[in-house]
Amino acid sequence: MQAFFEQLTQANRQWTEQWAKILPTTEPSQPLSVMHEMLHKIQQSQPEVFSAHAAFYQQQMDLWLGLIGAKPGVKVAEPEKGDRRFNAPEWDAPIFDYIRQNYLLTSKWLLDQINSPNYDEATREKMSFFTRQYIDAMSPSNFAFTNPEVMKLALETKGESLQEGMKQLLADMQKGSITMTDESQFEVGKNLAITPGEVIFENDLFQLIQYTPTTPQVYSRPLLVVPPCVNKYYIMDLQPANSMMGYIVSQGFTTFLVSWKSIEPHQADLRWDDYIESGVIKAAEVVREIAKAEKINVLSFCIGGELVSTAMPVMKARGLDWFESVTLMTVMLDHTDPGEIKHFIDWNLVRQREAQAQGVIGGKELARTFSALRANDLIWNYVVNNYLKGKNPAPFDLLYWNNDSANLALPMHTFFLRNMYLENNLVKPNSFSLCGVPIDLTTINVPTYIFAAREDHIVPWQSAYATTKIFKGPLRFVLGASGHIAGAINPVSTNKRNYWVNDNVALGAEDWFNSAESRPGSWWQDWSIWLVPHSGAQVAAPKKAGNTKFKPIEAAPGRYVKAKVV
């Protein structure tokens, strides 16, 4: 048994090292440098800081006294609200209660050091992020010998749980990602992305899907949906009960969707300009021609919104007044405060990649970056469940999608990091050009619906709200509950959560929220009501997709979304 535990711990260490090596940073020692700087500052602390250390040492002594029975029932640290790592009753046994409290106490002590006046705000923020990463990784719940739940299960199953965990660990190391759900339960086109439709156009960058109407009449002005190119589009079309595309079609909107292609090696030189020219503008051109519409509505999601927003000045310069309205769903144009993801992006990374000129950014690398922002939920939770306990994760469509990543072209991605995250050029009119046109987002004056999610860790809602200070047209801002995905994909059928509305977008973000009205249920209803006046008259639904020029190529969801990243 001891040998097996040692083997498991060694495999776990190898997995952690492998995962760390492929994080998107050119400074792999950055977390260690942060810890070194913190310890150096501690040595230079003032006498009053040492008094806090004395309190820490006293609490450690109290823990020891509690362990040996001299001070029974001592409590010096409790998990934060929502921390489920130590909820099981097995952690209440004296030795494991000591391990738990010692870890929590030490974690708090480390984080407290960062609040020292020795650091500026930017340094303190970075140190806090990497310290939390280190603390999360070192949790006693992540290691077999210090997790009583793992030990108990191993004894009850006579080691079978460990045997199964080792199999799952080796299998995940082979494929290079953590299994978060029972992937055998899902298949794109079979029980995911099954809203009926046809692919009526394709090029080497995207397929265009036209969805089959489900109402006898539809609005004459079509809707083009532009999802993010860093993920597969079917987050918007999971299963019938939670499909945003299914809902949109059911409301009578003539709906088209861009299904981006996962980039292949021969496309390694694609630029942001290509995604505008051969992506957004081309898709809009085809939709207008099929629907015989002068103008169209556009719904964009995440980075898809940045593609649409940067395409609009190019279109305006060419006299292409094609958009009646635009919807930005969890889109960040002002990157003044991009959230914790900024700690993975620096000039060293960007310059190194710019020197490569071309290449492919693996979708799995991008997925790991987003997972690292919520490491306890999206990494260590599965390390414990899958590898230490040998359990199979439950089937969950959203997590299946989360692991079904897409590749990007390196020049396009590097341009994005430099101009949006590092230089924040979208808020600086004419600071860069695309397709030969200086980009000025302040010239955008079409009606715009902006949705953000209150707990979004990828697009902080205050940053999404900042778009109200950039666009000049009639604006509506709506804030949903929950995070980046669960907040956006909130089906009407379940009537969960709530959203906030406030017509006064002249206010600052916090003032807007403080005076906003909370409404129950899904924000989709508010959005569809807003979209109707921009959608034209109702006409008989078309009996078939496409036209004589753009004929159906294959049934939705199409080939591109089914391609797997290896």
XYZ file of C-alpha atoms in Angstrom:
566
model
C 0.000 0.000 0.000
C 2.805 2.409 0.896
C 4.571 1.699 -2.377
C 1.383 2.384 -4.255
C 0.863 5.699 -2.473
C 4.409 6.680 -3.347
C 3.802 5.761 -6.983
C 0.589 7.779 -7.005
C 2.263 10.809 -5.451
C 5.110 10.591 -7.974
C 2.663 10.395 -10.887
C 0.714 13.307 -9.449
C 3.933 15.329 -9.240
C 4.784 14.513 -12.856
C 1.317 15.566 -13.955
C 1.614 18.881 -12.084
C 5.015 19.560 -13.636
C 3.710 18.724 -17.108
C 0.737 21.047 -16.656
C 2.968 23.864 -15.377
C 5.411 23.576 -18.299
C 2.726 24.282 -20.868
C 1.188 27.297 -19.166
C 1.250 30.267 -21.578
C 4.053 32.249 -19.998
C 7.665 32.896 -20.862
C 8.456 33.324 -17.192
C 7.981 29.844 -15.700
C 9.799 30.937 -12.550
C 7.538 33.930 -12.002
C 5.559 32.408 -9.102
C 8.841 31.428 -7.415
C 10.184 34.937 -7.952
C 7.056 36.352 -6.382
C 7.457 34.090 -3.333
C 11.155 35.001 -3.076
C 10.359 38.710 -3.163
C 7.695 38.287 -0.499
C 10.022 36.441 1.865
C 12.705 39.067 1.284
C 10.259 41.823 2.211
C 9.217 39.925 5.323
C 12.827 39.961 6.494
C 12.821 43.759 6.129
C 9.502 44.213 7.945
C 9.041 46.767 10.676
C 8.707 45.733 14.368
C 4.926 46.086 14.290
C 4.796 43.452 11.548
C 6.738 41.042 13.738
C 4.014 41.327 16.337
C 1.638 39.849 13.751
C 4.136 37.024 13.246
C 4.133 36.446 16.992
C 0.363 36.023 16.878
C 0.804 33.504 14.085
C 3.324 31.518 16.105
C 0.991 31.559 19.111
C -1.833 30.175 16.988
C 0.476 27.440 15.741
C 1.302 26.581 19.350
C -2.413 26.458 20.176
C -2.877 23.998 17.328
C -0.158 21.730 18.753
C -1.705 21.906 22.205
C -5.039 20.963 20.709
C -3.503 18.001 18.895
C -1.938 16.547 22.045
C -5.078 17.142 24.078
C -3.809 19.978 26.260
C -6.196 22.446 24.652
C -9.059 20.389 23.161
C -11.447 21.857 20.613
C -9.175 24.747 19.656
C -10.185 26.581 16.465
C -7.750 29.069 14.985
C -8.867 28.908 11.333
C -12.036 28.100 9.395
C -12.530 27.575 5.634
C -13.914 30.505 3.685
C -17.566 30.417 2.677
C -17.935 28.245 -0.405
C -14.718 26.295 0.204
C -15.892 22.669 0.006
C -12.502 20.959 0.201
C -12.730 20.156 3.905
C -16.471 19.576 4.391
C -16.354 15.792 4.867
C -16.628 14.560 8.497
C -13.321 12.676 8.103
C -11.536 16.014 8.425
C -12.811 16.347 12.002
C -10.489 13.611 13.282
C -7.793 15.252 15.486
C -4.784 14.709 13.216
C -6.620 15.802 10.070
C -8.286 18.713 11.828
C -4.768 19.820 12.762
C -3.601 19.462 9.142
C -6.647 21.385 7.903
C -6.312 24.254 10.371
C -2.549 24.477 9.960
C -2.979 24.797 6.198
C -5.714 27.442 6.501
C -3.790 29.385 9.134
C -0.561 29.359 7.129
C -2.438 30.321 3.959
C -3.957 33.320 5.694
C -0.575 34.313 7.087
C 1.016 34.210 3.626
C -1.747 36.312 2.100
C -1.582 38.795 4.972
C 2.084 39.478 4.166
C 1.039 40.842 0.783
C -0.936 43.658 2.403
C 2.344 45.160 3.592
C 2.911 48.831 2.630
C 6.238 47.697 1.138
C 4.455 46.878 -2.148
C 2.731 49.012 -4.729
C -0.776 48.012 -5.796
C 0.268 46.275 -9.029
C 2.925 44.208 -7.260
C 0.541 43.363 -4.442
C -2.094 42.204 -6.913
C 0.326 39.969 -8.810
C 1.781 38.546 -5.614
C -1.686 37.812 -4.284
C -2.623 35.936 -7.464
C 0.464 33.718 -7.582
C 0.418 33.158 -3.833
C -3.144 31.899 -4.114
C -2.072 29.639 -6.985
C 0.680 28.211 -4.776
C -1.626 27.849 -1.766
C -4.304 26.097 -3.818
C -1.760 23.665 -5.248
C -0.327 22.841 -1.816
C -3.671 22.082 -0.168
C -3.556 18.880 1.922
C -6.697 17.779 0.119
C -4.604 17.376 -3.067
C -2.311 14.670 -1.655
C -3.171 11.109 -0.765
C -1.504 10.876 2.664
C -3.028 14.119 3.953
C -6.562 13.617 2.637
C -8.580 11.433 5.047
C -11.340 10.908 2.482
C -8.820 9.355 0.094
C -7.314 7.170 2.821
C -10.716 5.941 4.006
C -11.889 5.109 0.491
C -8.649 3.272 -0.277
C -9.109 1.072 2.789
C -12.796 0.437 2.051
C -12.085 -0.601 -1.539
C -8.900 -2.509 -0.637
C -6.902 -0.231 -2.909
C -9.213 -0.454 -5.937
C -9.935 3.280 -5.807
C -6.216 3.955 -6.074
C -5.818 1.497 -8.922
C -8.608 3.200 -10.865
C -7.236 6.642 -10.051
C -3.840 5.675 -11.412
C -5.458 4.503 -14.672
C -7.302 7.793 -15.040
C -4.193 9.821 -14.256
C -2.104 8.005 -16.861
C -4.894 8.327 -19.446
C -5.161 12.089 -18.846
C -1.392 12.498 -19.019
C -1.520 10.762 -22.381
C -4.161 13.130 -23.790
C -2.720 16.226 -22.076
C -5.815 17.459 -20.256
C -7.890 16.736 -17.177
C -11.119 14.821 -17.723
C -13.885 16.938 -16.201
C -16.925 14.986 -17.318
C -17.965 11.611 -18.674
C -17.136 12.368 -22.297
C -18.702 9.127 -23.532
C -22.137 10.607 -22.828
C -21.859 13.410 -25.386
C -21.445 13.741 -29.129
C -21.646 16.932 -31.156
C -24.465 16.623 -33.655
C -26.100 13.799 -31.735
C -27.059 15.229 -28.337
C -25.156 18.545 -28.491
C -25.570 21.254 -31.158
C -28.742 19.681 -32.513
C -30.846 22.750 -33.360
C -31.920 21.970 -36.954
C -30.291 23.931 -39.752
C -28.057 23.798 -42.822
C -24.538 24.929 -43.622
C -25.119 27.240 -46.585
C -21.618 28.710 -46.990
C -18.068 27.845 -46.039
C -14.548 29.079 -46.583
C -11.255 28.148 -44.948
C -12.134 30.161 -41.828
C -15.772 29.425 -41.000
C -18.993 27.698 -41.927
C -22.238 29.669 -41.948
C -25.277 27.899 -40.517
C -28.830 28.944 -41.346
C -31.247 27.602 -38.745
C -34.568 26.069 -39.686
C -37.534 28.237 -38.591
C -39.862 26.749 -35.971
C -42.555 29.403 -36.307
C -44.889 29.926 -39.288
C -43.788 33.552 -39.528
C -40.363 35.109 -38.967
C -38.987 38.627 -38.751
C -37.737 39.825 -42.121
C -34.462 41.289 -40.859
C -32.031 38.428 -40.137
C -29.821 37.927 -37.101
C -26.158 36.935 -37.500
C -24.556 35.303 -34.445
C -20.757 35.639 -34.088
C -19.462 33.424 -31.252
C -15.877 33.424 -29.939
C -13.253 31.758 -32.129
C -11.305 30.474 -29.100
C -14.040 27.908 -28.353
C -16.545 25.822 -30.288
C -19.775 27.685 -30.961
C -22.069 25.095 -29.410
C -21.866 26.611 -25.938
C -24.785 28.541 -27.448
C -26.462 25.318 -28.586
C -25.868 22.666 -25.945
C -29.008 20.571 -25.456
C -32.610 21.571 -26.279
C -33.357 22.564 -22.676
C -30.481 25.068 -22.496
C -29.873 26.028 -26.125
C -29.696 29.761 -26.731
C -29.905 29.161 -30.469
C -33.031 27.066 -30.001
C -34.601 29.883 -27.966
C -33.704 32.555 -30.531
C -35.213 30.548 -33.371
C -38.362 29.888 -31.324
C -38.896 33.646 -31.008
C -39.258 33.984 -34.771
C -35.859 35.459 -35.601
C -34.311 34.469 -38.950
C -31.046 33.185 -37.550
C -27.584 32.556 -38.998
C -24.455 31.560 -37.057
C -20.710 31.600 -37.722
C -19.024 28.278 -36.879
C -15.302 29.097 -36.732
C -12.771 26.554 -37.927
C -10.121 25.286 -35.518
C -6.929 26.527 -37.155
C -4.716 23.987 -38.919
C -0.951 24.272 -39.575
C -1.420 25.577 -43.131
C -3.350 28.564 -41.679
C -0.586 29.564 -39.245
C -0.172 33.036 -40.806
C -3.775 34.227 -40.355
C -4.129 37.716 -38.890
C -6.899 39.621 -37.110
C -7.536 41.331 -40.461
C -8.402 37.936 -41.981
C -10.999 37.253 -39.283
C -12.601 40.587 -40.176
C -12.358 40.374 -43.958
C -12.952 36.664 -44.538
C -14.960 36.177 -41.353
C -17.311 38.888 -40.057
C -17.699 40.914 -43.266
C -18.022 37.862 -45.498
C -20.619 36.276 -43.211
C -22.635 39.510 -43.154
C -22.468 39.734 -46.944
C -23.830 36.212 -47.406
C -26.606 36.694 -44.823
C -27.772 39.919 -46.509
C -27.844 38.237 -49.900
C -29.753 35.149 -48.739
C -32.284 37.155 -46.709
C -32.495 39.921 -49.336
C -32.062 42.390 -46.500
C -30.382 45.777 -46.633
C -29.475 45.579 -42.957
C -29.002 42.797 -40.414
C -28.789 42.468 -36.630
C -25.669 40.989 -35.042
C -25.270 39.110 -31.748
C -21.662 38.587 -30.646
C -20.176 36.702 -27.710
C -16.831 37.287 -25.918
C -13.948 37.731 -28.406
C -16.539 37.504 -31.172
C -17.697 40.917 -29.976
C -14.218 42.349 -30.398
C -14.090 40.983 -33.938
C -17.469 42.548 -34.741
C -16.572 45.849 -33.074
C -13.296 46.189 -34.994
C -14.992 45.169 -38.250
C -17.500 48.021 -38.024
C -15.048 50.930 -38.605
C -13.667 49.016 -41.595
C -17.181 48.556 -42.973
C -18.019 52.223 -42.344
C -14.932 53.347 -44.268
C -16.146 51.246 -47.209
C -19.676 52.596 -47.035
C -21.093 49.263 -45.866
C -23.905 50.393 -43.557
C -25.128 46.862 -42.952
C -25.815 46.612 -39.214
C -29.156 47.687 -37.795
C -28.157 46.744 -34.236
C -25.366 45.008 -32.349
C -25.484 42.880 -29.201
C -22.310 42.433 -27.149
C -22.558 39.448 -24.795
C -19.766 39.396 -22.150
C -17.475 41.478 -24.354
C -14.556 43.577 -23.083
C -13.423 46.482 -25.254
C -11.826 48.583 -22.525
C -8.998 46.499 -21.012
C -8.036 48.950 -18.272
C -8.989 46.280 -15.734
C -9.086 42.896 -17.531
C -9.179 40.807 -14.360
C -6.778 38.139 -13.161
C -6.024 36.828 -16.642
C -3.602 39.755 -17.032
C -1.135 37.902 -14.799
C -0.612 35.366 -17.610
C 0.051 38.070 -20.217
C 3.223 40.158 -20.336
C 5.543 41.784 -22.840
C 8.035 38.915 -22.738
C 5.341 36.490 -23.885
C 4.099 38.768 -26.666
C 7.535 39.685 -28.000
C 8.649 36.076 -28.030
C 5.600 35.082 -30.054
C 5.836 38.048 -32.401
C 9.362 36.907 -33.237
C 7.941 33.574 -34.438
C 5.924 35.338 -37.191
C 3.533 32.411 -37.598
C 2.337 29.294 -35.831
C -0.663 27.745 -34.108
C -1.754 28.425 -30.535
C -3.146 25.153 -29.189
C -6.691 25.272 -27.885
C -5.673 23.172 -24.895
C -3.188 25.856 -23.846
C -5.948 28.461 -23.877
C -8.252 26.141 -21.930
C -5.594 25.606 -19.245
C -5.170 29.345 -18.851
C -8.872 29.840 -18.160
C -8.919 26.830 -15.821
C -6.004 28.248 -13.836
C -8.108 31.292 -12.993
C -10.387 28.997 -10.982
C -7.889 26.298 -10.039
C -9.749 24.781 -7.090
C -12.926 24.261 -9.115
C -11.450 23.426 -12.508
C -8.177 21.638 -11.683
C -7.662 20.390 -8.137
C -11.254 19.297 -7.677
C -10.770 16.800 -10.516
C -7.281 15.797 -9.400
C -8.799 14.663 -6.096
C -11.970 13.118 -7.520
C -10.410 11.360 -10.525
C -6.859 10.474 -9.483
C -6.943 10.138 -5.701
C -10.449 8.728 -5.306
C -10.630 6.930 -8.644
C -14.128 8.204 -9.353
C -15.571 9.051 -12.745
C -16.764 12.651 -13.107
C -20.479 13.107 -13.695
C -21.737 13.895 -17.212
C -22.051 17.659 -17.683
C -22.554 19.191 -21.134
C -20.915 22.517 -20.272
C -17.714 20.824 -19.061
C -17.634 18.617 -22.160
C -17.676 21.806 -24.234
C -15.014 23.325 -21.962
C -12.596 20.538 -22.918
C -13.495 20.629 -26.618
C -11.082 23.395 -27.533
C -10.131 25.151 -30.783
C -6.776 26.347 -32.132
C -5.928 29.918 -33.104
C -3.384 31.348 -35.519
C -0.422 32.806 -33.630
C -0.315 36.193 -35.467
C -4.009 36.771 -34.792
C -3.715 35.821 -31.134
C -0.532 37.859 -30.554
C -2.137 40.924 -32.140
C -5.043 40.471 -29.752
C -2.789 40.272 -26.684
C -0.684 43.302 -27.662
C -3.389 45.685 -28.847
C -6.174 44.764 -26.462
C -4.617 43.543 -23.210
C -1.216 45.242 -23.102
C -1.761 48.527 -24.961
C -5.562 48.850 -24.550
C -5.751 50.351 -28.029
C -9.479 49.888 -28.521
C -10.076 52.917 -26.287
C -7.499 54.996 -28.220
C -9.050 56.192 -31.497
C -6.897 55.609 -34.581
C -4.044 54.046 -32.607
C -3.862 51.095 -35.025
C -5.279 50.007 -38.362
C -7.013 46.908 -39.695
C -7.602 46.125 -43.370
C -5.978 49.490 -44.113
C -8.464 51.450 -41.965
C -7.651 53.319 -38.705
C -9.861 51.868 -35.962
C -12.005 54.299 -33.980
C -14.756 52.609 -31.954
C -16.187 55.981 -30.887
C -17.679 56.280 -34.385
C -19.997 53.314 -33.736
C -23.494 54.714 -33.297
C -25.841 51.803 -33.977
C -28.292 50.662 -31.258
C -26.331 48.359 -28.949
C -27.389 45.882 -26.276
C -24.592 45.110 -23.812
C -24.831 42.114 -21.501
C -22.361 41.321 -18.715
C -22.285 38.771 -15.877
C -21.735 39.927 -12.319
C -19.304 37.135 -11.297
C -17.493 36.895 -14.630
C -13.762 36.204 -14.045
C -12.856 36.529 -17.745
C -14.734 39.734 -18.585
C -15.270 41.720 -15.348
C -18.683 43.320 -15.589
C -17.341 46.799 -14.807
C -15.018 46.472 -17.824
C -17.920 45.395 -20.036
C -19.921 48.374 -18.733
C -17.099 50.672 -19.883
C -18.295 50.106 -23.470
C -21.121 52.527 -22.657
C -18.450 55.239 -22.601
C -17.089 54.222 -26.036
C -20.067 53.537 -28.325
C -22.225 56.557 -29.167
C -25.526 55.041 -30.277
C -28.607 54.200 -28.181
C -27.342 51.809 -25.504
C -28.931 49.289 -23.166
C -26.806 47.618 -20.488
C -28.078 44.538 -18.636
C -26.222 42.694 -15.874
C -26.882 39.018 -15.240
C -26.133 36.925 -12.190
C -23.406 34.232 -12.097
C -20.301 33.930 -14.271
C -18.997 34.118 -17.831
C -20.864 31.053 -19.083
C -23.600 30.316 -16.558
C -24.613 33.970 -16.572
C -24.821 34.196 -20.346
C -26.331 30.763 -20.990
C -29.303 31.074 -18.671
C -32.316 29.456 -20.369
C -35.784 30.885 -19.977
C -37.204 27.395 -19.403
C -35.514 27.021 -15.994
C -36.289 30.570 -14.826
C -33.152 30.600 -12.658
C -31.161 33.497 -11.278
C -31.938 37.130 -12.014
C -30.680 40.155 -13.914
C -30.423 43.900 -13.310
C -31.633 46.717 -15.563
C -31.164 50.475 -15.404
C -31.754 52.858 -18.318
C -29.298 55.444 -16.997
C -25.986 54.350 -18.537
C -24.523 57.808 -17.968
C -23.774 56.700 -14.403
C -20.549 55.082 -13.264
C -20.622 51.299 -12.979
C -21.183 51.074 -9.217
C -23.779 53.841 -9.197
C -25.547 52.107 -12.080
C -25.722 48.879 -10.083
C -26.779 50.515 -6.834
C -29.800 52.102 -8.520
C -30.612 49.166 -10.838
C -33.795 47.098 -10.707
C -33.429 43.344 -10.120
C -35.686 41.134 -12.215
C -36.141 37.365 -11.798
C -35.330 34.808 -14.466
C -33.342 34.911 -17.688
C -32.089 38.063 -19.391
C -32.865 36.406 -22.750
C -36.457 37.633 -22.467
C -35.344 41.240 -22.020
C -32.995 40.949 -24.987
C -35.583 39.421 -27.352
C -38.069 42.192 -26.459
C -35.341 44.759 -27.218
C -34.480 43.099 -30.546
C -38.018 42.920 -31.975
C -38.273 46.609 -32.999
C -34.989 46.218 -34.904
C -36.103 43.076 -36.738
C -38.567 44.339 -39.342
C -41.983 43.049 -40.254
C -43.095 39.458 -39.891
C -43.218 37.414 -43.089
C -43.828 33.798 -43.986
C -40.959 31.570 -42.869
C -38.745 30.382 -45.738
C -39.373 26.780 -46.718
C -35.715 25.987 -47.378
C -32.299 27.287 -46.475
C -29.988 29.291 -48.717
C -30.792 30.387 -52.274
C -29.775 29.533 -55.813
C -26.261 30.877 -55.189
C -25.744 29.559 -51.662
C -27.124 26.046 -51.552
C -27.058 23.744 -48.511
C -23.694 22.026 -48.146
C -24.453 19.763 -45.189
C -26.748 19.607 -42.190
C -25.950 21.580 -39.062
C -23.797 21.546 -37.012
C -21.343 20.931 -39.868
C -17.835 19.501 -40.068
C -15.881 22.380 -38.566
C -17.376 22.180 -35.100
C -16.835 18.409 -34.971
C -13.078 18.622 -35.605
C -11.047 17.567 -32.556
C -7.864 19.256 -31.325
C -5.146 16.690 -30.669
